[in-house]
Short mmCIF file of C-alpha atoms in Angstrom, two decimals:
data_model
loop_
_atom_site.label_atom_id
_atom_site.label_comp_id
_atom_site.label_asym_id
_atom_site.label_seq_id
_atom_site.Cartn_x
_atom_site.Cartn_y
_atom_site.Cartn_z
CA MET A 1 117.93 95.47 107.07
CA PHE A 2 119.26 93.94 103.86
CA MET A 3 119.72 90.32 102.85
CA ILE A 4 122.26 90.01 100.08
CA GLY A 5 123.00 87.15 97.70
CA GLU A 6 124.84 86.95 94.41
CA SER A 7 121.81 87.61 92.22
CA LEU A 8 119.27 88.98 94.70
CA LYS A 9 119.36 91.80 97.21
CA ILE A 10 116.40 92.13 99.59
CA GLY A 11 115.42 94.97 101.89
CA VAL A 12 112.55 94.89 104.33
CA VAL A 13 110.57 97.92 105.43
CA THR A 14 109.79 96.93 109.00
CA GLY A 15 112.63 94.82 110.38
CA HIS A 16 112.14 92.78 113.55
CA VAL A 17 108.71 93.65 114.91
CA PRO A 18 105.74 91.56 116.02
CA LEU A 19 103.55 90.50 113.12
CA ASN A 20 100.53 92.34 114.53
CA LYS A 21 102.48 95.64 114.31
CA VAL A 22 103.70 95.30 110.71
CA SER A 23 100.61 96.74 109.01
CA GLU A 24 100.69 99.98 111.00
CA LEU A 25 104.39 100.44 110.20
CA ILE A 26 103.82 100.16 106.45
CA THR A 27 103.29 103.81 105.51
CA VAL A 28 103.88 105.68 102.28
CA ASP A 29 106.85 107.40 103.94
CA SER A 30 108.39 104.17 105.26
CA VAL A 31 108.08 102.49 101.84
CA LEU A 32 109.53 105.55 100.09
CA LYS A 33 112.44 105.68 102.52
CA LYS A 34 113.28 102.00 101.98
CA ILE A 35 113.05 102.23 98.18
CA ARG A 36 115.34 105.29 98.18
CA LEU A 37 117.80 103.51 100.45
CA MET A 38 117.76 100.39 98.27
CA ASN A 39 118.24 102.43 95.11
CA HIS A 40 121.18 104.31 96.63
CA SER A 41 122.80 101.12 97.91
CA LEU A 42 122.39 99.31 94.60
CA GLN A 43 123.97 102.22 92.75
CA PHE A 44 126.85 102.99 95.08
CA ASP A 45 127.58 99.72 96.88
CA PHE A 46 126.92 97.37 93.94
CA ALA A 47 127.63 99.68 90.95
CA ILE A 48 124.25 99.06 89.33
CA HIS A 49 123.63 102.18 87.25
CA LYS A 50 119.82 102.03 86.91
CA PRO A 51 118.63 99.32 89.30
CA LYS A 52 115.20 97.78 88.93
CA ILE A 53 113.49 97.39 92.28
CA ALA A 54 110.65 94.94 92.75
CA VAL A 55 108.35 96.01 95.56
CA LEU A 56 106.46 93.14 97.12
CA GLY A 57 103.04 93.34 98.69
CA LEU A 58 102.25 92.76 102.33
CA ASN A 59 99.18 90.58 101.88
CA PRO A 60 98.89 87.23 100.10
CA HIS A 61 98.55 87.73 96.34
CA ALA A 62 99.48 91.41 96.89
CA GLY A 63 96.04 92.01 98.37
CA ASP A 64 94.15 90.57 95.39
CA ASN A 65 92.58 93.96 94.53
CA SER A 66 91.82 94.68 98.23
CA LEU A 67 90.08 91.36 98.79
CA LEU A 68 92.85 90.30 101.19
CA GLY A 69 93.83 93.70 102.59
CA ARG A 70 94.12 97.34 101.60
CA GLU A 71 97.80 98.04 102.32
CA GLU A 72 98.77 97.59 98.69
CA VAL A 73 96.09 99.95 97.34
CA ASP A 74 96.25 102.53 100.12
CA THR A 75 99.98 102.61 100.81
CA ILE A 76 102.32 100.57 98.62
CA ILE A 77 100.98 101.56 95.18
CA PRO A 78 100.95 105.30 96.02
CA ALA A 79 104.56 105.01 97.26
CA ILE A 80 105.64 103.28 94.04
CA GLN A 81 103.89 105.91 91.93
CA ARG A 82 105.60 108.73 93.85
CA ILE A 83 109.06 107.17 93.65
CA GLN A 84 108.69 106.58 89.91
CA GLN A 85 108.20 110.36 89.51
CA ASP A 86 111.75 110.71 90.85
CA GLY A 87 113.06 108.44 88.08
CA ILE A 88 113.60 105.41 90.30
CA LEU A 89 112.73 102.14 88.56
CA ALA A 90 110.46 100.60 91.19
CA PHE A 91 107.69 98.22 90.14
CA GLY A 92 104.93 96.32 91.87
CA PRO A 93 103.50 95.41 94.19
CA PHE A 94 104.26 91.82 93.31
CA PRO A 95 102.81 88.96 95.36
CA ALA A 96 105.44 88.01 97.94
CA ASP A 97 103.91 84.55 98.34
CA GLY A 98 104.97 83.58 94.81
CA PHE A 99 107.60 86.09 93.74
CA PHE A 100 110.76 84.23 94.66
CA TRP A 101 110.06 81.12 92.62
CA CYS A 102 108.80 82.96 89.56
CA ARG A 103 110.78 86.22 89.61
CA PHE A 104 112.37 85.28 86.31
CA LEU A 105 108.92 85.77 84.72
CA TYR A 106 108.92 89.39 85.88
CA LYS A 107 112.48 89.95 84.58
CA ILE A 108 113.38 92.03 87.63
#
């Protein structure tokens, strides 16, 4: 699923599932698949040559170094590191609970 605006395009990894199922659906493979799909769409559907993709965390404050959850450390960061090896400009995880109001600070 994508949500598209003039200056922001958003993709979610899990779609419409109960909140208590989200964590188990966040896997390295599911994050990699979504980043690849976003990268392809940004290049071919929106003609962005080298898109920058901000990957947001699952937990508040992107897990706060595992204090608020391990999904970022165990799953999201390894996926970002792997996708960067393919030359895709993915960065993060950024804290989803503050990203949208301060994304200009991250310049992504």
